[in-house]
Coordinates of C-alpha atoms in Angstrom, one line a residue:
M1 CA 9.1 -29.3 -43.6
E2 CA 8.0 -32.3 -45.2
L3 CA 4.7 -33.2 -47.5
K4 CA 3.3 -36.6 -47.6
V5 CA 1.1 -37.0 -50.8
E6 CA -1.0 -39.9 -50.9
K7 CA -3.2 -40.7 -53.9
A8 CA -6.0 -39.3 -54.7
S9 CA -9.3 -41.0 -55.4
E10 CA -11.1 -37.9 -57.1
I11 CA -10.4 -34.2 -57.6
K12 CA -13.6 -31.3 -58.5
G13 CA -14.4 -28.3 -57.6
A14 CA -13.6 -24.5 -58.1
V15 CA -10.8 -22.1 -56.8
K16 CA -9.6 -18.9 -57.4
A17 CA -6.2 -19.1 -58.8
P18 CA -3.5 -17.5 -56.5
P19 CA -2.5 -13.7 -58.0
S20 CA 0.5 -13.6 -60.5
K21 CA 3.6 -13.4 -59.0
S22 CA 4.9 -11.7 -62.0
Y23 CA 2.7 -8.9 -62.2
T24 CA 2.4 -8.4 -58.3
H25 CA 6.7 -7.6 -58.6
R26 CA 6.1 -5.1 -61.7
A27 CA 2.9 -3.3 -60.0
L28 CA 5.0 -3.1 -57.1
L29 CA 7.5 -1.2 -58.3
L30 CA 6.3 0.7 -60.9
A31 CA 3.7 1.9 -57.8
C32 CA 6.5 3.1 -56.2
L33 CA 7.9 4.8 -59.3
A34 CA 4.8 6.7 -60.0
R35 CA 3.5 10.0 -59.2
G36 CA 0.6 10.0 -56.5
Q37 CA -1.0 7.1 -54.7
S38 CA -1.9 3.6 -56.6
R39 CA -4.3 1.2 -54.9
L40 CA -3.1 -2.5 -55.8
R41 CA -5.9 -5.0 -55.1
D42 CA -5.6 -8.6 -54.9
P43 CA -1.4 -8.9 -54.7
L44 CA 0.3 -11.7 -53.6
Y45 CA 1.9 -12.0 -50.4
S46 CA 4.5 -14.5 -50.6
A47 CA 8.5 -14.7 -49.3
D48 CA 9.5 -13.2 -52.9
T49 CA 7.0 -10.8 -53.7
L50 CA 7.5 -9.7 -49.9
A51 CA 11.3 -9.4 -50.6
T52 CA 10.2 -6.9 -53.4
L53 CA 7.6 -5.0 -51.2
K54 CA 10.2 -4.1 -48.5
A55 CA 12.9 -3.4 -51.0
C56 CA 10.5 -0.6 -52.2
Q57 CA 10.3 0.6 -48.6
A58 CA 13.6 0.8 -47.9
L59 CA 13.7 2.5 -51.0
G60 CA 11.8 5.5 -49.5
C61 CA 8.5 4.2 -50.5
D62 CA 4.8 4.4 -48.2
I63 CA 3.3 1.2 -48.9
E64 CA -0.3 0.3 -46.2
L65 CA -1.2 -3.4 -46.2
E66 CA -4.8 -4.0 -46.2
D67 CA -6.8 -7.1 -46.3
E68 CA -7.1 -7.4 -49.9
G69 CA -4.7 -5.0 -51.3
C70 CA -2.3 -2.5 -50.7
T71 CA -2.1 1.3 -51.2
V72 CA 1.4 2.6 -52.2
Q73 CA 2.6 6.7 -52.0
G74 CA 4.9 6.3 -55.0
T75 CA 7.6 8.7 -55.1
A76 CA 7.9 9.8 -58.6
G77 CA 11.5 8.4 -59.1
E78 CA 13.2 10.4 -56.0
L79 CA 13.8 7.3 -54.3
K80 CA 15.7 7.2 -50.9
T81 CA 19.4 5.7 -50.4
P82 CA 18.6 2.3 -48.0
E83 CA 20.0 2.4 -45.2
N84 CA 21.2 -0.8 -44.8
V85 CA 22.4 -3.9 -47.0
L86 CA 19.1 -4.8 -49.3
N87 CA 18.5 -8.9 -48.8
L88 CA 16.1 -10.2 -51.1
E89 CA 16.3 -13.4 -49.9
N90 CA 15.8 -15.9 -52.6
S91 CA 13.9 -13.7 -55.0
G92 CA 15.7 -13.5 -58.3
T93 CA 13.6 -11.0 -59.9
T94 CA 13.7 -8.5 -57.1
L95 CA 17.4 -8.9 -57.7
R96 CA 17.2 -8.4 -61.3
F97 CA 15.1 -5.8 -61.3
L98 CA 16.4 -3.5 -58.4
T99 CA 19.9 -3.6 -59.9
T100 CA 19.0 -1.3 -62.3
M101 CA 16.4 0.6 -60.2
T102 CA 18.5 1.4 -57.1
S103 CA 20.8 3.2 -59.5
L104 CA 17.7 6.2 -59.3
A105 CA 18.7 6.5 -55.8
P106 CA 21.4 8.6 -54.5
G107 CA 24.7 7.1 -52.9
C108 CA 25.1 3.5 -52.8
S109 CA 22.9 0.3 -52.7
V110 CA 24.1 -3.0 -52.0
L111 CA 22.1 -6.0 -53.0
T112 CA 22.4 -9.5 -51.4
G113 CA 20.6 -12.5 -50.6
D114 CA 20.7 -16.4 -49.4
N115 CA 22.8 -18.6 -50.3
S116 CA 21.1 -19.7 -53.6
L117 CA 20.2 -16.2 -54.8
R118 CA 24.2 -15.7 -54.5
T119 CA 24.3 -18.6 -57.7
R120 CA 22.4 -16.6 -59.5
P121 CA 24.3 -15.0 -63.0
M122 CA 24.3 -11.3 -63.2
Q123 CA 27.0 -10.3 -65.4
D124 CA 25.4 -9.8 -69.0
L125 CA 22.6 -7.2 -67.1
L126 CA 26.3 -5.6 -65.2
D127 CA 27.6 -5.3 -68.7
S128 CA 24.7 -4.1 -70.0
L129 CA 24.0 -1.4 -67.6
Q130 CA 27.6 0.0 -67.8
K131 CA 27.0 1.1 -71.7
L132 CA 24.3 3.2 -70.1
G133 CA 26.3 5.0 -67.7
V134 CA 25.3 2.9 -64.8
A135 CA 28.1 2.4 -62.7
A136 CA 27.2 -1.4 -60.8
Y137 CA 29.4 -4.4 -60.1
S138 CA 29.5 -7.5 -58.1
T139 CA 31.6 -7.2 -55.1
R140 CA 33.7 -10.2 -55.4
S141 CA 33.9 -9.6 -59.2
N142 CA 32.4 -13.0 -60.6
G143 CA 29.5 -11.7 -61.9
L144 CA 27.5 -13.0 -58.8
P145 CA 25.8 -11.1 -55.9
P146 CA 26.2 -8.9 -53.8
V147 CA 25.7 -6.2 -56.1
V148 CA 27.0 -3.0 -55.4
V149 CA 24.8 0.2 -57.9
K150 CA 26.1 3.5 -57.7
S151 CA 23.7 6.2 -58.2
G152 CA 23.3 7.4 -61.4
F153 CA 21.6 6.5 -64.7
S154 CA 22.9 8.2 -68.1
G155 CA 20.8 6.4 -70.7
G156 CA 21.8 5.9 -74.2
K157 CA 22.7 3.2 -76.4
S158 CA 23.0 -0.9 -75.0
D159 CA 22.6 -4.3 -76.0
I160 CA 21.9 -6.8 -73.9
K161 CA 21.8 -11.3 -74.5
G162 CA 18.3 -12.8 -74.7
S163 CA 19.3 -16.3 -74.3
V164 CA 20.0 -16.2 -70.5
S165 CA 16.8 -14.5 -68.6
S166 CA 14.2 -12.2 -69.4
Q167 CA 14.5 -10.7 -66.5
Y168 CA 17.5 -8.4 -67.5
I169 CA 15.9 -6.8 -70.2
S170 CA 12.9 -5.9 -67.9
S171 CA 15.1 -4.5 -65.6
I172 CA 16.2 -2.2 -68.0
L173 CA 13.1 -1.3 -69.2
L174 CA 11.0 -0.8 -66.4
S175 CA 13.2 2.2 -64.8
A176 CA 14.6 3.5 -68.2
P177 CA 11.8 6.4 -68.4
Y178 CA 13.6 7.9 -65.5
A179 CA 17.2 8.0 -67.4
Q180 CA 19.3 11.1 -67.8
N181 CA 18.6 10.4 -71.7
P182 CA 16.6 8.4 -73.7
V183 CA 17.7 4.5 -73.4
D184 CA 17.7 2.4 -76.6
L185 CA 18.0 -1.0 -76.1
Q186 CA 18.6 -4.3 -78.3
V187 CA 18.3 -7.7 -77.5
V188 CA 20.6 -10.2 -79.6
G189 CA 20.7 -13.4 -80.4
A190 CA 17.9 -15.9 -79.4
F191 CA 15.1 -13.7 -77.4
K192 CA 14.0 -16.4 -75.0
S193 CA 11.3 -16.2 -72.7
R194 CA 9.7 -13.2 -74.7
P195 CA 6.2 -12.7 -73.3
Y196 CA 7.7 -12.0 -69.9
V197 CA 8.8 -8.7 -71.6
E198 CA 5.4 -8.6 -72.9
M199 CA 4.1 -8.8 -69.7
T200 CA 6.7 -5.9 -68.7
L201 CA 5.6 -3.6 -71.2
D202 CA 1.8 -3.9 -70.7
I203 CA 1.8 -2.8 -66.9
M204 CA 4.5 -0.1 -67.8
D205 CA 1.5 1.2 -70.3
K206 CA -1.4 0.4 -67.7
F207 CA 1.1 2.9 -65.3
G208 CA 1.2 6.0 -68.3
V209 CA 4.9 5.2 -70.0
Q210 CA 4.8 3.9 -73.5
C211 CA 8.0 2.4 -74.9
R212 CA 8.8 1.8 -78.9
Q213 CA 9.0 -1.3 -80.4
E214 CA 11.5 -1.2 -83.3
P215 CA 13.0 -4.0 -86.0
G216 CA 15.5 -6.4 -84.8
N217 CA 14.1 -6.2 -81.1
K218 CA 14.8 -3.4 -80.0
F219 CA 13.1 -0.8 -77.7
H220 CA 13.3 2.9 -77.5
L221 CA 12.1 4.5 -74.1
D222 CA 11.7 8.4 -73.8
Q223 CA 12.2 10.5 -70.4
Q224 CA 8.4 9.7 -69.3
T225 CA 6.8 9.4 -65.6
Y226 CA 5.0 6.5 -64.1
Q227 CA 1.0 7.6 -63.0
A228 CA -0.6 5.8 -59.8
R229 CA -3.2 4.0 -61.1
D230 CA -5.7 1.5 -59.2
Y231 CA -4.9 -1.9 -60.9
T232 CA -5.5 -5.6 -59.7
I233 CA -3.4 -8.6 -60.1
E234 CA -4.5 -11.2 -62.3
G235 CA -4.2 -14.9 -61.5
D236 CA -1.2 -16.9 -62.2
Y237 CA -1.2 -19.1 -64.9
S238 CA 2.5 -20.8 -63.4
S239 CA 0.8 -21.4 -60.0
A240 CA -2.9 -22.1 -61.2
S241 CA -0.9 -24.9 -63.9
Y242 CA -0.6 -27.3 -60.5
L243 CA -4.0 -27.2 -60.1
M244 CA -5.3 -28.0 -64.1
S245 CA -2.4 -30.4 -64.3
A246 CA -4.4 -32.5 -61.3
A247 CA -7.5 -32.8 -62.9
A248 CA -5.7 -33.9 -65.9
I249 CA -3.9 -36.1 -64.3
L250 CA -6.5 -37.6 -61.6
G251 CA -9.8 -37.4 -64.1
G252 CA -11.8 -34.8 -62.2
E253 CA -13.0 -31.6 -63.1
V254 CA -11.4 -28.1 -61.5
T255 CA -12.6 -24.9 -62.3
V256 CA -9.5 -22.2 -61.5
L257 CA -10.8 -18.5 -61.3
N258 CA -9.3 -15.4 -62.2
L259 CA -6.9 -16.6 -65.2
F260 CA -7.9 -14.6 -67.8
K261 CA -8.2 -15.2 -71.5
D262 CA -6.4 -12.5 -72.6
S263 CA -3.1 -12.8 -70.4
Q264 CA 0.0 -12.2 -71.9
Q265 CA 1.3 -14.7 -69.4
G266 CA 3.6 -17.0 -71.4
D267 CA 3.1 -20.1 -69.1
K268 CA -0.9 -19.3 -70.3
L269 CA 1.0 -22.4 -73.1
I270 CA -0.2 -25.0 -70.3
L271 CA -3.9 -25.0 -71.7
D272 CA -2.4 -25.9 -75.1
I273 CA -0.3 -28.6 -73.5
L274 CA -2.9 -30.0 -71.3
E275 CA -5.2 -30.2 -74.2
K276 CA -3.0 -31.7 -76.7
M277 CA -1.9 -34.6 -74.1
G278 CA -5.7 -35.7 -73.5
A279 CA -7.4 -33.4 -71.1
S280 CA -10.6 -31.5 -71.9
I281 CA -10.2 -27.8 -71.9
K282 CA -12.7 -24.8 -71.6
A283 CA -11.5 -21.6 -71.3
R284 CA -14.1 -18.4 -70.5
E285 CA -13.3 -14.6 -70.4
D286 CA -12.2 -15.0 -66.3
Q287 CA -11.8 -18.9 -65.2
V288 CA -10.6 -21.7 -66.8
T289 CA -12.1 -25.8 -66.8
V290 CA -10.0 -28.7 -66.9
K291 CA -11.4 -32.3 -67.6
G292 CA -9.3 -35.7 -67.5
D293 CA -9.9 -39.2 -67.2
S294 CA -9.6 -41.8 -64.9
P295 CA -6.2 -43.1 -64.7
E296 CA -5.2 -46.7 -64.7
S297 CA -2.4 -49.1 -62.8
K298 CA 0.2 -50.8 -65.3
T299 CA 1.5 -54.9 -64.8
T300 CA 4.8 -53.2 -64.0
G301 CA 3.6 -51.8 -60.5
K302 CA 4.0 -48.2 -62.2
I303 CA 1.2 -46.1 -62.4
T304 CA 0.0 -43.9 -65.5
S305 CA -2.5 -41.7 -66.1
P306 CA -4.6 -41.2 -69.5
L307 CA -2.5 -38.4 -70.0
T308 CA -0.5 -39.1 -73.9
S309 CA 3.3 -37.8 -74.1
I310 CA 3.9 -34.8 -75.7
D311 CA 7.0 -33.2 -77.8
V312 CA 7.2 -29.4 -76.6
N313 CA 9.2 -26.1 -76.5
L314 CA 9.7 -24.3 -73.6
E315 CA 11.7 -21.4 -74.7
N316 CA 8.7 -19.2 -74.2
S317 CA 7.5 -20.9 -70.5
P318 CA 10.7 -21.7 -69.0
D319 CA 8.4 -21.7 -65.3
L320 CA 6.0 -24.9 -67.1
L321 CA 9.1 -27.2 -67.0
P322 CA 8.9 -28.5 -63.8
T323 CA 5.3 -28.9 -64.5
V324 CA 5.3 -30.2 -68.0
A325 CA 8.4 -33.1 -66.7
A326 CA 5.7 -34.0 -63.9
L327 CA 3.3 -34.6 -66.9
A328 CA 5.6 -36.4 -68.8
A329 CA 6.4 -38.5 -66.0
V330 CA 2.6 -40.1 -65.5
A331 CA 2.0 -39.7 -69.3
Q332 CA 1.5 -42.7 -71.8
G333 CA 4.6 -43.0 -73.8
T334 CA 7.9 -40.9 -74.4
S335 CA 7.7 -37.2 -74.3
H336 CA 10.6 -34.7 -75.7
I337 CA 11.0 -31.3 -73.9
V338 CA 13.2 -28.9 -75.2
G339 CA 13.9 -25.2 -75.3
V340 CA 14.9 -24.9 -71.9
E341 CA 18.3 -24.3 -70.9
H342 CA 17.6 -21.1 -69.5
A343 CA 15.6 -23.6 -66.4
R344 CA 18.7 -24.0 -65.5
Y345 CA 19.7 -20.6 -64.5
K346 CA 16.3 -20.4 -61.9
E347 CA 16.2 -20.7 -58.3
T348 CA 18.0 -24.8 -59.3
D349 CA 19.5 -26.0 -62.2
R350 CA 15.5 -27.4 -63.0
V351 CA 16.2 -29.2 -66.1
H352 CA 18.6 -31.4 -63.7
T353 CA 16.8 -31.4 -60.7
M354 CA 13.7 -32.2 -62.2
A355 CA 15.6 -34.7 -63.8
L356 CA 17.3 -36.4 -60.9
E357 CA 14.0 -36.4 -58.4
L358 CA 11.9 -37.9 -61.3
G359 CA 14.4 -40.7 -61.4
K360 CA 14.0 -41.4 -57.3
L361 CA 10.5 -42.2 -58.4
G362 CA 11.2 -44.4 -60.9
V363 CA 10.7 -42.3 -64.0
D364 CA 13.2 -43.0 -67.2
V365 CA 14.6 -39.4 -67.9
T366 CA 17.2 -38.5 -70.2
E367 CA 19.2 -35.2 -69.5
E368 CA 20.6 -33.1 -72.1
R369 CA 22.0 -29.5 -72.2
D370 CA 18.4 -27.8 -73.7
S371 CA 16.1 -31.0 -72.9
L372 CA 14.4 -33.8 -71.5
T373 CA 13.4 -36.8 -72.5
I374 CA 10.3 -38.6 -70.1
T375 CA 9.0 -42.0 -70.5
G376 CA 6.1 -42.5 -68.3
G377 CA 5.6 -44.6 -65.3
A378 CA 6.1 -43.7 -62.2
H379 CA 6.2 -45.1 -58.2
G380 CA 6.2 -43.7 -54.6
G381 CA 9.2 -42.5 -53.1
V382 CA 11.1 -40.0 -51.0
V383 CA 12.8 -36.6 -52.7
E384 CA 14.4 -33.3 -52.2
S385 CA 12.9 -30.0 -52.9
H386 CA 16.0 -28.4 -53.3
T387 CA 14.3 -25.1 -52.1
D388 CA 12.8 -24.5 -55.1
H389 CA 9.1 -23.9 -55.2
R390 CA 8.2 -25.2 -58.6
L391 CA 9.9 -28.7 -57.6
V392 CA 7.7 -28.8 -54.7
M393 CA 4.5 -28.3 -56.8
S394 CA 5.0 -30.5 -59.3
L395 CA 6.8 -33.6 -58.3
T396 CA 3.0 -33.4 -55.7
L397 CA 1.2 -34.2 -58.9
V398 CA 3.8 -37.5 -59.0
G399 CA 2.2 -38.5 -55.7
L400 CA -1.4 -37.7 -56.5
L401 CA -1.1 -40.1 -58.9
T402 CA 1.2 -42.6 -57.4
G403 CA 0.5 -42.3 -53.8
E404 CA 3.3 -41.9 -51.1
V405 CA 5.5 -39.2 -52.0
R406 CA 7.5 -37.7 -49.6
I407 CA 9.0 -34.1 -50.3
N408 CA 11.9 -32.8 -47.7
G409 CA 12.5 -29.2 -47.7
A410 CA 8.7 -28.8 -48.8
E411 CA 8.4 -25.3 -47.5
A412 CA 10.0 -23.8 -50.2
Y413 CA 6.1 -23.8 -51.6
Q414 CA 5.6 -20.5 -49.9
V415 CA 8.0 -18.5 -52.2
S416 CA 4.7 -18.1 -54.9
F417 CA 1.5 -20.3 -53.8
P418 CA 1.9 -20.0 -49.8
N419 CA -1.5 -21.8 -49.2
F420 CA -1.0 -24.9 -51.9
P421 CA -1.5 -27.8 -49.3
Q422 CA -4.9 -25.9 -48.2
V423 CA -6.1 -25.4 -51.8
M424 CA -5.4 -29.0 -52.7
E425 CA -7.1 -30.6 -49.7
D426 CA -9.7 -28.4 -50.8
L427 CA -10.0 -30.3 -54.2
G428 CA -9.6 -33.2 -53.0
C429 CA -5.6 -34.3 -52.7
P430 CA -4.6 -35.4 -49.7
I431 CA -1.7 -33.7 -48.7
K432 CA -0.3 -33.8 -45.3
I433 CA 2.1 -31.3 -43.7
I434 CA 4.7 -33.6 -41.7

C-alpha cells in the first residue's frame, strides 16, 4: 500500500484519541491473569494488540469481543499450554511480556513472529529470568526469537539493565505476583523509559496487585492474585501526537478527546514539546486543544512552519522520536534530539530510518549513536516506511506541509492506528490510499 499525502490548506476539528496501545496490551494480560470476569471498555484493536489477544486465548483465556469492548474470563493464573507455536507477528511488546507470562503455563511454549520481530533483542530479559528460575532461551542461541519458555517461575532476586527496553522490566513485574516465591528486581544502570514502567505499576494496582518500590530502583512483589474489574482504556498520547502536530504545523486547531491530564504516559511530553516550539496548548481534564500559526514558504523552494527548533531529551519517551523528528524537519532553525539510542531497538532502528527518509525529502540531518540533529526545511518526495507504523504517520506530517510525499509500505500504520488516514482526512488533511 502507498499513501499519497498532499499539501493541506487547513486542519480543524475535534476527534477522539485512539485507545492506548500500551494500556490495551497490559489490560488484556492482567484481565487474563485475574480471578473473575473483566470488562474492558474501548480497547485498541490493532495488529499488535490482536497479537496479545490471540496469545491470551491460546493460553486458555476466554475472550468475547463486543462493539465497544470485550469481556475477559480470567484464569487466576492457571494458564494452559498453547497447542501451537505462538506467532506474535510484529508485536515486540507481546513478545517481551509473554516471555515471562508463559512460564506460568505447563510444558513448553514457543514464541516467534515475522522477520522484523525475529531481530528484536531478548538476551537481557532471558538472563534476568534465569536468575528467577525461569528456563527461557533463544532457539538459535543468539539472543533473538524464536524463544522457548519452560514451565516454572521460582522467584527470588534478579537484576536487569534499564538502558535497552523498559518492556523487559514490565514483563517480569506483570507476572511476578504468580511466582512461587516473592520477587525482588533491581534495575541497574541508566533507567530509560521509566514512565512505561510506572504505567505498568499503575494498571497492576487497578487490578488489585501492589508493588513496593525501594531506593536504588528496586521493586518487590509478594505473591498475589489479580482481581477482575471494569476497566476503560485511556487515549494514546503517542498516536494523538500526529493529530496535534498536524495542527501545530499547519496553523490549524484540533481538539483531541480522551487524553487525560493525570495520565502516566511518558509521551504526554509531546504537549511540552509543541508548546516550546510555538504552538498554543490548552489541556483540560480529559481533552487537549492544539492551535498553530500559518506556515510560510522559503525562497529556497523548501517550506517551513512557524514552529521554532527545539533541544529535547527523549530518554523517557522514545516513541515520540519519529514525531519530533518530523516536527524538527519543518521547523525554523536547527533542533537537537538526544537520549534516543534505545529507539534503535524498536520495529526498526528509528534513529537511522528517520534520518534516512528525511534526507530523501531534502532535510539536513546528522545522525549520531544517541541523537539526531535536524535543520528545518523540506520538499516532497518518495519515502519508505520500513514496515514501521510510526514512520508512516510521522512522515505524513511533512507531506501535509510540503505536498506530494508518497509513502511506500504505508499499511504499517494499522499496527497502532487502524483508521489513521480516515481520521486525518476528516480533519482536512488530503491523504489518499493508493
